[in-house]
PDB file of C-alpha atoms in Angstrom:
ATOM      1  CA  MET A   1      -9.917  18.901  -5.574  1.00 48.00           C
ATOM      2  CA  PRO A   2      -8.311  15.490  -6.203  1.00 53.00           C
ATOM      3  CA  ASN A   3     -10.595  12.489  -6.513  1.00 68.00           C
ATOM      4  CA  ARG A   4     -10.441  10.330  -3.413  1.00 76.00           C
ATOM      5  CA  PRO A   5     -11.413   6.667  -3.377  1.00 79.00           C
ATOM      6  CA  MET A   6     -14.793   6.065  -1.759  1.00 89.00           C
ATOM      7  CA  THR A   7     -13.700   2.552  -0.748  1.00 88.00           C
ATOM      8  CA  GLN A   8     -11.012   3.588   1.752  1.00 94.00           C
ATOM      9  CA  ASP A   9     -11.147   5.373   5.090  1.00 96.00           C
ATOM     10  CA  ASP A  10     -10.785   9.144   4.698  1.00 97.00           C
ATOM     11  CA  PRO A  11      -8.169  10.739   7.014  1.00 97.00           C
ATOM     12  CA  LEU A  12      -9.958  14.119   6.763  1.00 98.00           C
ATOM     13  CA  GLU A  13      -6.520  15.730   6.898  1.00 97.00           C
ATOM     14  CA  ASP A  14      -7.688  18.744   4.869  1.00 98.00           C
ATOM     15  CA  PHE A  15     -10.078  19.727   7.688  1.00 98.00           C
ATOM     16  CA  GLU A  16      -9.070  21.212  11.022  1.00 98.00           C
ATOM     17  CA  ARG A  17     -10.150  18.905  13.830  1.00 98.00           C
ATOM     18  CA  ARG A  18     -11.484  21.111  16.614  1.00 98.00           C
ATOM     19  CA  GLN A  19     -13.048  20.454  19.994  1.00 98.00           C
ATOM     20  CA  ILE A  20     -15.918  22.913  20.380  1.00 98.00           C
ATOM     21  CA  THR A  21     -17.710  23.206  23.726  1.00 98.00           C
ATOM     22  CA  LEU A  22     -21.163  24.810  23.715  1.00 97.00           C
ATOM     23  CA  ASP A  23     -23.833  24.739  26.419  1.00 94.00           C
ATOM     24  CA  GLY A  24     -21.442  22.711  28.552  1.00 95.00           C
ATOM     25  CA  ALA A  25     -21.032  19.902  25.980  1.00 95.00           C
ATOM     26  CA  GLY A  26     -17.915  19.370  23.866  1.00 97.00           C
ATOM     27  CA  LYS A  27     -17.914  17.732  20.441  1.00 98.00           C
ATOM     28  CA  THR A  28     -15.365  17.179  17.720  1.00 98.00           C
ATOM     29  CA  VAL A  29     -16.051  19.377  14.693  1.00 98.00           C
ATOM     30  CA  HIS A  30     -14.130  19.182  11.417  1.00 98.00           C
ATOM     31  CA  VAL A  31     -13.762  22.680   9.987  1.00 99.00           C
ATOM     32  CA  GLY A  32     -12.451  23.851   6.631  1.00 98.00           C
ATOM     33  CA  GLY A  33     -12.767  26.543   4.009  1.00 98.00           C
ATOM     34  CA  GLY A  34     -13.655  30.216   4.090  1.00 98.00           C
ATOM     35  CA  GLY A  35     -16.754  32.344   3.691  1.00 98.00           C
ATOM     36  CA  PRO A  36     -20.174  31.987   5.324  1.00 98.00           C
ATOM     37  CA  ALA A  37     -20.694  28.938   7.530  1.00 98.00           C
ATOM     38  CA  VAL A  38     -22.499  25.774   6.462  1.00 98.00           C
ATOM     39  CA  ILE A  39     -23.039  22.949   8.960  1.00 99.00           C
ATOM     40  CA  VAL A  40     -22.875  19.488   7.359  1.00 98.00           C
ATOM     41  CA  MET A  41     -24.453  16.790   9.543  1.00 98.00           C
ATOM     42  CA  ALA A  42     -23.599  13.208   8.678  1.00 98.00           C
ATOM     43  CA  GLU A  43     -25.971  10.344   7.967  1.00 98.00           C
ATOM     44  CA  MET A  44     -25.715   6.902   9.533  1.00 97.00           C
ATOM     45  CA  PRO A  45     -23.242   5.458  10.333  1.00 97.00           C
ATOM     46  CA  GLY A  46     -21.127   8.642  10.576  1.00 98.00           C
ATOM     47  CA  ILE A  47     -18.769  10.919   8.656  1.00 98.00           C
ATOM     48  CA  SER A  48     -18.013   8.516   5.806  1.00 97.00           C
ATOM     49  CA  PRO A  49     -15.817   9.333   2.788  1.00 97.00           C
ATOM     50  CA  HIS A  50     -19.068  10.057   0.915  1.00 98.00           C
ATOM     51  CA  VAL A  51     -20.179  12.598   3.524  1.00 98.00           C
ATOM     52  CA  ALA A  52     -16.700  14.151   3.499  1.00 98.00           C
ATOM     53  CA  ARG A  53     -16.834  14.403  -0.308  1.00 98.00           C
ATOM     54  CA  PHE A  54     -20.068  16.369  -0.059  1.00 98.00           C
ATOM     55  CA  ALA A  55     -18.544  18.602   2.640  1.00 98.00           C
ATOM     56  CA  ARG A  56     -15.615  19.331   0.318  1.00 98.00           C
ATOM     57  CA  TRP A  57     -18.018  20.310  -2.461  1.00 98.00           C
ATOM     58  CA  VAL A  58     -19.618  22.784  -0.052  1.00 98.00           C
ATOM     59  CA  ARG A  59     -16.222  24.066   1.080  1.00 98.00           C
ATOM     60  CA  ASP A  60     -14.961  24.449  -2.486  1.00 98.00           C
ATOM     61  CA  ALA A  61     -18.118  26.381  -3.403  1.00 98.00           C
ATOM     62  CA  GLY A  62     -16.971  29.196  -1.099  1.00 98.00           C
ATOM     63  CA  PHE A  63     -18.158  28.279   2.381  1.00 98.00           C
ATOM     64  CA  THR A  64     -16.660  27.420   5.761  1.00 98.00           C
ATOM     65  CA  VAL A  65     -17.794  23.886   6.559  1.00 98.00           C
ATOM     66  CA  TYR A  66     -18.459  22.816  10.133  1.00 99.00           C
ATOM     67  CA  MET A  67     -18.906  19.034  10.199  1.00 98.00           C
ATOM     68  CA  PRO A  68     -19.731  17.843  13.741  1.00 98.00           C
ATOM     69  CA  SER A  69     -19.005  14.285  14.833  1.00 98.00           C
ATOM     70  CA  LEU A  70     -22.353  13.053  16.169  1.00 98.00           C
ATOM     71  CA  PHE A  71     -21.880   9.261  15.924  1.00 97.00           C
ATOM     72  CA  GLY A  72     -19.574   6.660  14.399  1.00 97.00           C
ATOM     73  CA  ARG A  73     -15.864   6.735  13.538  1.00 97.00           C
ATOM     74  CA  ASP A  74     -14.920   9.871  11.639  1.00 98.00           C
ATOM     75  CA  GLY A  75     -13.745   9.155   8.092  1.00 97.00           C
ATOM     76  CA  ALA A  76     -14.481   5.429   8.276  1.00 96.00           C
ATOM     77  CA  ILE A  77     -16.000   3.013   5.808  1.00 96.00           C
ATOM     78  CA  ALA A  78     -17.923   1.101   8.453  1.00 95.00           C
ATOM     79  CA  SER A  79     -18.484  -2.621   8.147  1.00 95.00           C
ATOM     80  CA  ALA A  80     -22.072  -3.794   8.274  1.00 95.00           C
ATOM     81  CA  GLU A  81     -21.566  -4.925  11.873  1.00 96.00           C
ATOM     82  CA  GLU A  82     -19.908  -1.693  13.006  1.00 96.00           C
ATOM     83  CA  GLY A  83     -22.547   0.415  11.265  1.00 96.00           C
ATOM     84  CA  ALA A  84     -25.349  -1.568  12.890  1.00 96.00           C
ATOM     85  CA  ALA A  85     -23.766  -1.064  16.314  1.00 96.00           C
ATOM     86  CA  VAL A  86     -23.500   2.715  15.736  1.00 96.00           C
ATOM     87  CA  PHE A  87     -27.146   2.790  14.670  1.00 95.00           C
ATOM     88  CA  GLN A  88     -28.289   0.834  17.725  1.00 95.00           C
ATOM     89  CA  ARG A  89     -26.353   3.107  20.102  1.00 95.00           C
ATOM     90  CA  ALA A  90     -27.857   6.225  18.493  1.00 94.00           C
ATOM     91  CA  CYS A  91     -31.362   4.793  18.793  1.00 91.00           C
ATOM     92  CA  VAL A  92     -31.045   4.556  22.588  1.00 90.00           C
ATOM     93  CA  SER A  93     -28.928   7.684  23.075  1.00 92.00           C
ATOM     94  CA  ALA A  94     -30.412  10.505  25.134  1.00 89.00           C
ATOM     95  CA  GLU A  95     -29.282  12.927  22.391  1.00 93.00           C
ATOM     96  CA  PHE A  96     -31.693  11.563  19.783  1.00 92.00           C
ATOM     97  CA  ARG A  97     -35.407  10.837  19.509  1.00 88.00           C
ATOM     98  CA  ALA A  98     -35.284   8.057  16.945  1.00 87.00           C
ATOM     99  CA  MET A  99     -38.793   6.742  17.559  1.00 86.00           C
ATOM    100  CA  ALA A 100     -40.745   9.818  18.649  1.00 79.00           C
ATOM    101  CA  ALA A 101     -42.815  11.987  16.347  1.00 79.00           C
ATOM    102  CA  ASN A 102     -43.656  15.525  17.460  1.00 85.00           C
ATOM    103  CA  GLN A 103     -40.439  15.815  19.487  1.00 88.00           C
ATOM    104  CA  SER A 104     -37.111  17.391  18.649  1.00 91.00           C
ATOM    105  CA  SER A 105     -33.899  15.510  19.411  1.00 92.00           C
ATOM    106  CA  PRO A 106     -32.046  17.157  22.334  1.00 94.00           C
ATOM    107  CA  VAL A 107     -28.858  17.374  20.242  1.00 96.00           C
ATOM    108  CA  THR A 108     -30.557  20.037  18.101  1.00 96.00           C
ATOM    109  CA  GLN A 109     -30.080  22.509  20.979  1.00 96.00           C
ATOM    110  CA  TRP A 110     -26.318  22.015  20.708  1.00 98.00           C
ATOM    111  CA  LEU A 111     -26.510  22.315  16.922  1.00 98.00           C
ATOM    112  CA  ARG A 112     -28.400  25.603  17.225  1.00 98.00           C
ATOM    113  CA  ALA A 113     -25.591  26.822  19.478  1.00 98.00           C
ATOM    114  CA  LEU A 114     -23.083  25.649  16.856  1.00 98.00           C
ATOM    115  CA  ALA A 115     -24.893  27.716  14.209  1.00 98.00           C
ATOM    116  CA  ARG A 116     -24.670  30.760  16.489  1.00 98.00           C
ATOM    117  CA  PHE A 117     -20.987  30.090  17.157  1.00 98.00           C
ATOM    118  CA  ALA A 118     -20.151  29.532  13.473  1.00 98.00           C
ATOM    119  CA  HIS A 119     -21.948  32.715  12.458  1.00 98.00           C
ATOM    120  CA  GLY A 120     -19.890  34.599  15.030  1.00 98.00           C
ATOM    121  CA  GLU A 121     -16.677  33.185  13.579  1.00 98.00           C
ATOM    122  CA  CYS A 122     -17.533  33.537   9.882  1.00 98.00           C
ATOM    123  CA  GLY A 123     -19.859  36.543   9.696  1.00 97.00           C
ATOM    124  CA  GLY A 124     -22.028  37.117   6.653  1.00 96.00           C
ATOM    125  CA  PRO A 125     -25.829  37.198   6.559  1.00 97.00           C
ATOM    126  CA  GLY A 126     -26.192  33.856   8.334  1.00 98.00           C
ATOM    127  CA  VAL A 127     -25.606  30.109   8.313  1.00 98.00           C
ATOM    128  CA  GLY A 128     -26.720  27.163   6.172  1.00 98.00           C
ATOM    129  CA  ALA A 129     -27.132  23.557   7.265  1.00 98.00           C
ATOM    130  CA  ILE A 130     -27.853  20.178   5.756  1.00 98.00           C
ATOM    131  CA  GLY A 131     -28.957  17.101   7.662  1.00 98.00           C
ATOM    132  CA  MET A 132     -29.045  13.618   6.176  1.00 98.00           C
ATOM    133  CA  CYS A 133     -30.977  10.487   7.161  1.00 97.00           C
ATOM    134  CA  PHE A 134     -30.853  10.293  10.992  1.00 96.00           C
ATOM    135  CA  THR A 135     -29.951  14.013  11.149  1.00 97.00           C
ATOM    136  CA  GLY A 136     -32.201  14.906   8.212  1.00 96.00           C
ATOM    137  CA  ASN A 137     -34.723  16.996  10.116  1.00 96.00           C
ATOM    138  CA  PHE A 138     -32.199  18.754  12.337  1.00 97.00           C
ATOM    139  CA  ALA A 139     -31.695  21.667   9.923  1.00 97.00           C
ATOM    140  CA  LEU A 140     -35.407  22.471  10.251  1.00 98.00           C
ATOM    141  CA  THR A 141     -35.309  22.585  14.059  1.00 97.00           C
ATOM    142  CA  MET A 142     -32.155  24.711  13.792  1.00 98.00           C
ATOM    143  CA  MET A 143     -34.324  27.407  12.154  1.00 98.00           C
ATOM    144  CA  LEU A 144     -35.266  28.363  15.718  1.00 98.00           C
ATOM    145  CA  GLU A 145     -31.793  29.963  15.775  1.00 98.00           C
ATOM    146  CA  PRO A 146     -32.026  33.386  14.054  1.00 98.00           C
ATOM    147  CA  SER A 147     -28.652  33.033  12.280  1.00 98.00           C
ATOM    148  CA  MET A 148     -29.896  29.954  10.381  1.00 98.00           C
ATOM    149  CA  LEU A 149     -31.071  30.978   6.910  1.00 98.00           C
ATOM    150  CA  ALA A 150     -30.671  27.997   4.565  1.00 98.00           C
ATOM    151  CA  PRO A 151     -32.015  24.641   5.800  1.00 98.00           C
ATOM    152  CA  VAL A 152     -31.674  21.487   3.660  1.00 98.00           C
ATOM    153  CA  LEU A 153     -33.299  18.175   4.638  1.00 98.00           C
ATOM    154  CA  SER A 154     -31.821  15.195   2.786  1.00 98.00           C
ATOM    155  CA  GLN A 155     -33.860  11.989   3.208  1.00 98.00           C
ATOM    156  CA  PRO A 156     -35.060  12.910   6.742  1.00 98.00           C
ATOM    157  CA  SER A 157     -35.656   9.510   8.365  1.00 97.00           C
ATOM    158  CA  LEU A 158     -36.895  10.182  11.904  1.00 95.00           C
ATOM    159  CA  PRO A 159     -39.117   9.028  13.489  1.00 95.00           C
ATOM    160  CA  LEU A 160     -38.186   5.572  12.253  1.00 94.00           C
ATOM    161  CA  ASN A 161     -41.483   3.983  13.317  1.00 94.00           C
ATOM    162  CA  ASP A 162     -43.912   6.534  11.826  1.00 96.00           C
ATOM    163  CA  PRO A 163     -43.631   7.221   8.074  1.00 96.00           C
ATOM    164  CA  ALA A 164     -46.001  10.203   8.361  1.00 96.00           C
ATOM    165  CA  GLY A 165     -44.326  11.665  11.468  1.00 96.00           C
ATOM    166  CA  ILE A 166     -41.916  14.574  11.602  1.00 95.00           C
ATOM    167  CA  GLU A 167     -39.286  14.867  14.275  1.00 93.00           C
ATOM    168  CA  ILE A 168     -40.054  18.298  15.694  1.00 94.00           C
ATOM    169  CA  ALA A 169     -42.374  19.527  18.431  1.00 92.00           C
ATOM    170  CA  PRO A 170     -45.640  21.112  17.211  1.00 94.00           C
ATOM    171  CA  GLU A 171     -44.961  24.470  18.873  1.00 96.00           C
ATOM    172  CA  GLU A 172     -41.492  24.522  17.306  1.00 96.00           C
ATOM    173  CA  VAL A 173     -42.714  23.760  13.796  1.00 96.00           C
ATOM    174  CA  LYS A 174     -45.323  26.503  14.220  1.00 97.00           C
ATOM    175  CA  ALA A 175     -42.591  28.968  15.213  1.00 98.00           C
ATOM    176  CA  VAL A 176     -40.436  27.867  12.275  1.00 98.00           C
ATOM    177  CA  ARG A 177     -43.292  28.304   9.788  1.00 98.00           C
ATOM    178  CA  GLU A 178     -44.017  31.769  11.144  1.00 98.00           C
ATOM    179  CA  ARG A 179     -40.367  32.674  10.695  1.00 98.00           C
ATOM    180  CA  LEU A 180     -40.248  31.268   7.150  1.00 98.00           C
ATOM    181  CA  GLU A 181     -43.271  33.378   6.239  1.00 98.00           C
ATOM    182  CA  ARG A 182     -42.042  36.499   8.026  1.00 98.00           C
ATOM    183  CA  GLU A 183     -38.552  36.411   6.487  1.00 98.00           C
ATOM    184  CA  ASP A 184     -39.540  34.916   3.106  1.00 98.00           C
ATOM    185  CA  LEU A 185     -37.387  31.813   3.593  1.00 98.00           C
ATOM    186  CA  THR A 186     -37.777  28.264   2.282  1.00 98.00           C
ATOM    187  CA  VAL A 187     -36.768  24.725   3.211  1.00 98.00           C
ATOM    188  CA  LEU A 188     -35.266  22.407   0.578  1.00 98.00           C
ATOM    189  CA  ALA A 189     -35.770  18.645   0.953  1.00 98.00           C
ATOM    190  CA  TYR A 190     -34.783  15.577  -1.071  1.00 98.00           C
ATOM    191  CA  ARG A 191     -35.711  11.897  -1.183  1.00 98.00           C
ATOM    192  CA  PHE A 192     -35.717   8.982  -3.594  1.00 98.00           C
ATOM    193  CA  GLU A 193     -39.135   7.790  -4.699  1.00 98.00           C
ATOM    194  CA  GLY A 194     -38.739   4.275  -3.313  1.00 98.00           C
ATOM    195  CA  ASP A 195     -36.892   5.143  -0.102  1.00 98.00           C
ATOM    196  CA  LYS A 196     -38.290   2.978   2.711  1.00 97.00           C
ATOM    197  CA  PHE A 197     -36.866   5.243   5.435  1.00 97.00           C
ATOM    198  CA  CYS A 198     -38.165   8.549   4.064  1.00 98.00           C
ATOM    199  CA  MET A 199     -41.467   7.873   2.353  1.00 98.00           C
ATOM    200  CA  ALA A 200     -44.015  10.048   0.546  1.00 98.00           C
ATOM    201  CA  GLN A 201     -46.077  10.379   3.752  1.00 98.00           C
ATOM    202  CA  ARG A 202     -43.243  12.285   5.437  1.00 98.00           C
ATOM    203  CA  PHE A 203     -42.967  14.867   2.662  1.00 98.00           C
ATOM    204  CA  ALA A 204     -46.763  15.211   2.773  1.00 98.00           C
ATOM    205  CA  ALA A 205     -46.506  15.922   6.507  1.00 98.00           C
ATOM    206  CA  TYR A 206     -43.875  18.589   5.886  1.00 98.00           C
ATOM    207  CA  ARG A 207     -46.090  20.199   3.237  1.00 98.00           C
ATOM    208  CA  GLU A 208     -49.000  20.192   5.663  1.00 98.00           C
ATOM    209  CA  ALA A 209     -46.836  21.785   8.365  1.00 97.00           C
ATOM    210  CA  LEU A 210     -44.923  24.318   6.253  1.00 98.00           C
ATOM    211  CA  GLY A 211     -47.116  24.999   3.231  1.00 98.00           C
ATOM    212  CA  ASP A 212     -45.396  26.413   0.164  1.00 98.00           C
ATOM    213  CA  ARG A 213     -42.308  27.196   2.269  1.00 98.00           C
ATOM    214  CA  PHE A 214     -41.436  23.501   1.888  1.00 98.00           C
ATOM    215  CA  ILE A 215     -39.822  22.616  -1.446  1.00 98.00           C
ATOM    216  CA  GLY A 216     -39.604  18.831  -1.788  1.00 98.00           C
ATOM    217  CA  ARG A 217     -37.683  17.081  -4.553  1.00 98.00           C
ATOM    218  CA  VAL A 218     -38.308  13.411  -5.320  1.00 98.00           C
ATOM    219  CA  LEU A 219     -35.707  11.609  -7.427  1.00 98.00           C
ATOM    220  CA  PRO A 220     -36.422   8.422  -9.389  1.00 98.00           C
ATOM    221  CA  ASP A 221     -34.896   5.253  -8.001  1.00 98.00           C
ATOM    222  CA  SER A 222     -33.155   4.744 -11.334  1.00 98.00           C
ATOM    223  CA  ALA A 223     -30.964   7.778 -10.504  1.00 98.00           C
ATOM    224  CA  ALA A 224     -29.292   6.017  -7.547  1.00 98.00           C
ATOM    225  CA  ASN A 225     -25.767   4.631  -7.476  1.00 98.00           C
ATOM    226  CA  ARG A 226     -25.888   0.873  -6.829  1.00 96.00           C
ATOM    227  CA  ASP A 227     -22.240   0.390  -5.807  1.00 95.00           C
ATOM    228  CA  VAL A 228     -22.568   1.005  -2.074  1.00 96.00           C
ATOM    229  CA  PRO A 229     -20.552   0.286   1.108  1.00 95.00           C
ATOM    230  CA  PRO A 230     -21.269  -2.775   3.310  1.00 95.00           C
ATOM    231  CA  PHE A 231     -23.585  -1.057   5.819  1.00 96.00           C
ATOM    232  CA  PHE A 232     -25.831   0.173   2.998  1.00 97.00           C
ATOM    233  CA  ARG A 233     -25.671  -3.125   1.123  1.00 95.00           C
ATOM    234  CA  ASN A 234     -26.944  -4.957   4.201  1.00 96.00           C
ATOM    235  CA  PHE A 235     -29.339  -2.509   5.835  1.00 95.00           C
ATOM    236  CA  VAL A 236     -30.309   0.228   3.367  1.00 96.00           C
ATOM    237  CA  THR A 237     -31.754  -1.824   0.556  1.00 94.00           C
ATOM    238  CA  THR A 238     -33.588   0.990  -1.281  1.00 98.00           C
ATOM    239  CA  PRO A 239     -32.159   4.192  -2.783  1.00 98.00           C
ATOM    240  CA  HIS A 240     -31.727   6.615   0.106  1.00 98.00           C
ATOM    241  CA  SER A 241     -28.678   8.888   0.348  1.00 98.00           C
ATOM    242  CA  VAL A 242     -29.242  11.579  -2.290  1.00 98.00           C
ATOM    243  CA  VAL A 243     -25.963  13.531  -2.061  1.00 98.00           C
ATOM    244  CA  THR A 244     -23.638  10.885  -0.615  1.00 98.00           C
ATOM    245  CA  VAL A 245     -23.643   7.105  -1.075  1.00 98.00           C
ATOM    246  CA  HIS A 246     -26.345   6.936  -3.755  1.00 98.00           C
ATOM    247  CA  LEU A 247     -25.053   9.965  -5.687  1.00 98.00           C
ATOM    248  CA  ILE A 248     -23.634   9.204  -9.144  1.00 98.00           C
ATOM    249  CA  ASP A 249     -20.705  11.565  -9.669  1.00 97.00           C
ATOM    250  CA  GLU A 250     -21.230  12.178 -13.377  1.00 97.00           C
ATOM    251  CA  ALA A 251     -22.412  15.240 -15.269  1.00 97.00           C
ATOM    252  CA  GLY A 252     -26.102  15.165 -16.116  1.00 97.00           C
ATOM    253  CA  GLN A 253     -27.080  12.832 -13.265  1.00 98.00           C
ATOM    254  CA  PRO A 254     -30.161  13.810 -11.197  1.00 98.00           C
ATOM    255  CA  THR A 255     -28.156  13.464  -7.983  1.00 98.00           C
ATOM    256  CA  ILE A 256     -25.528  15.898  -9.290  1.00 98.00           C
ATOM    257  CA  ALA A 257     -28.348  18.288 -10.206  1.00 98.00           C
ATOM    258  CA  ALA A 258     -29.594  17.994  -6.601  1.00 98.00           C
ATOM    259  CA  ARG A 259     -26.101  18.735  -5.275  1.00 98.00           C
ATOM    260  CA  ASP A 260     -25.816  21.780  -7.535  1.00 98.00           C
ATOM    261  CA  GLU A 261     -29.240  23.046  -6.476  1.00 98.00           C
ATOM    262  CA  ILE A 262     -28.205  22.786  -2.813  1.00 98.00           C
ATOM    263  CA  LEU A 263     -24.975  24.713  -3.439  1.00 98.00           C
ATOM    264  CA  ALA A 264     -26.921  27.381  -5.353  1.00 98.00           C
ATOM    265  CA  PHE A 265     -29.405  27.594  -2.449  1.00 98.00           C
ATOM    266  CA  PHE A 266     -26.549  28.210  -0.007  1.00 98.00           C
ATOM    267  CA  ARG A 267     -25.078  30.878  -2.311  1.00 98.00           C
ATOM    268  CA  GLN A 268     -28.430  32.593  -2.717  1.00 97.00           C
ATOM    269  CA  ARG A 269     -29.211  32.717   1.000  1.00 98.00           C
ATOM    270  CA  LEU A 270     -25.720  33.316   2.392  1.00 98.00           C
ATOM    271  CA  SER A 271     -24.105  35.694  -0.104  1.00 89.00           C
ATOM    272  CA  PRO A 272     -23.315  39.147   1.326  1.00 81.00           C
ATOM    273  CA  ALA A 273     -25.830  40.717  -1.076  1.00 74.00           C
ATOM    274  CA  SER A 274     -28.680  38.763   0.538  1.00 63.00           C
ATOM    275  CA  GLY A 275     -27.859  40.309   3.900  1.00 53.00           C
TER     276      GLY A 275
END
């Protein structure tokens, strides 16, 4: 895969841009690759070149990537002002529950339907998913869909106003834990130690809710890339985005080790042998 500059808008021309309607709602989804399905959900402020780079790593590891457009301009390096506007719109959108602990964002119902749809198209044992930042917890709620087998939570940041809250209804997290135990599944999660949006209290809450089915990784702040786009420079002032903006694309880096662990997790859970 050729190296693409992270400082220019990404045309995403190596993905198929599809309009997928599920449960009466249509969304743009960028699809590419072959093999079992993995849903890649973007962080704020949207499908940036960094998010697309991660999606290509997943695709090139032998999976069909489904990358839904949930907010922002697809492929864009957003200015600080544009990114802030996207964030503000998402915070008041009926699709998200940015400020509410113990509730699941309504958009997760559509994402569960997308997992079902992608499994139908791609086959295999099931589907993987990764959420980041604003979408970070969505992969956990998606475990209510039986085809979902490999959930990854990267710096899950909701609810924004409660560091110890988790963005899922109590009865849903109970059902998810029962499923994890019953099917011997696990949840992978990542955060930087000094992240002000995803703090230690949140990982403690996940451990309390999921027990040893929750595998949390905490990276040192020193492992974060410091050359970041304008939105992050202005509004995300601590290390945050483990596999995208704050990833250092060099062998031996902790963020590359996290990426490789995620890809191995998808292979382990989604390979035909596991079915």
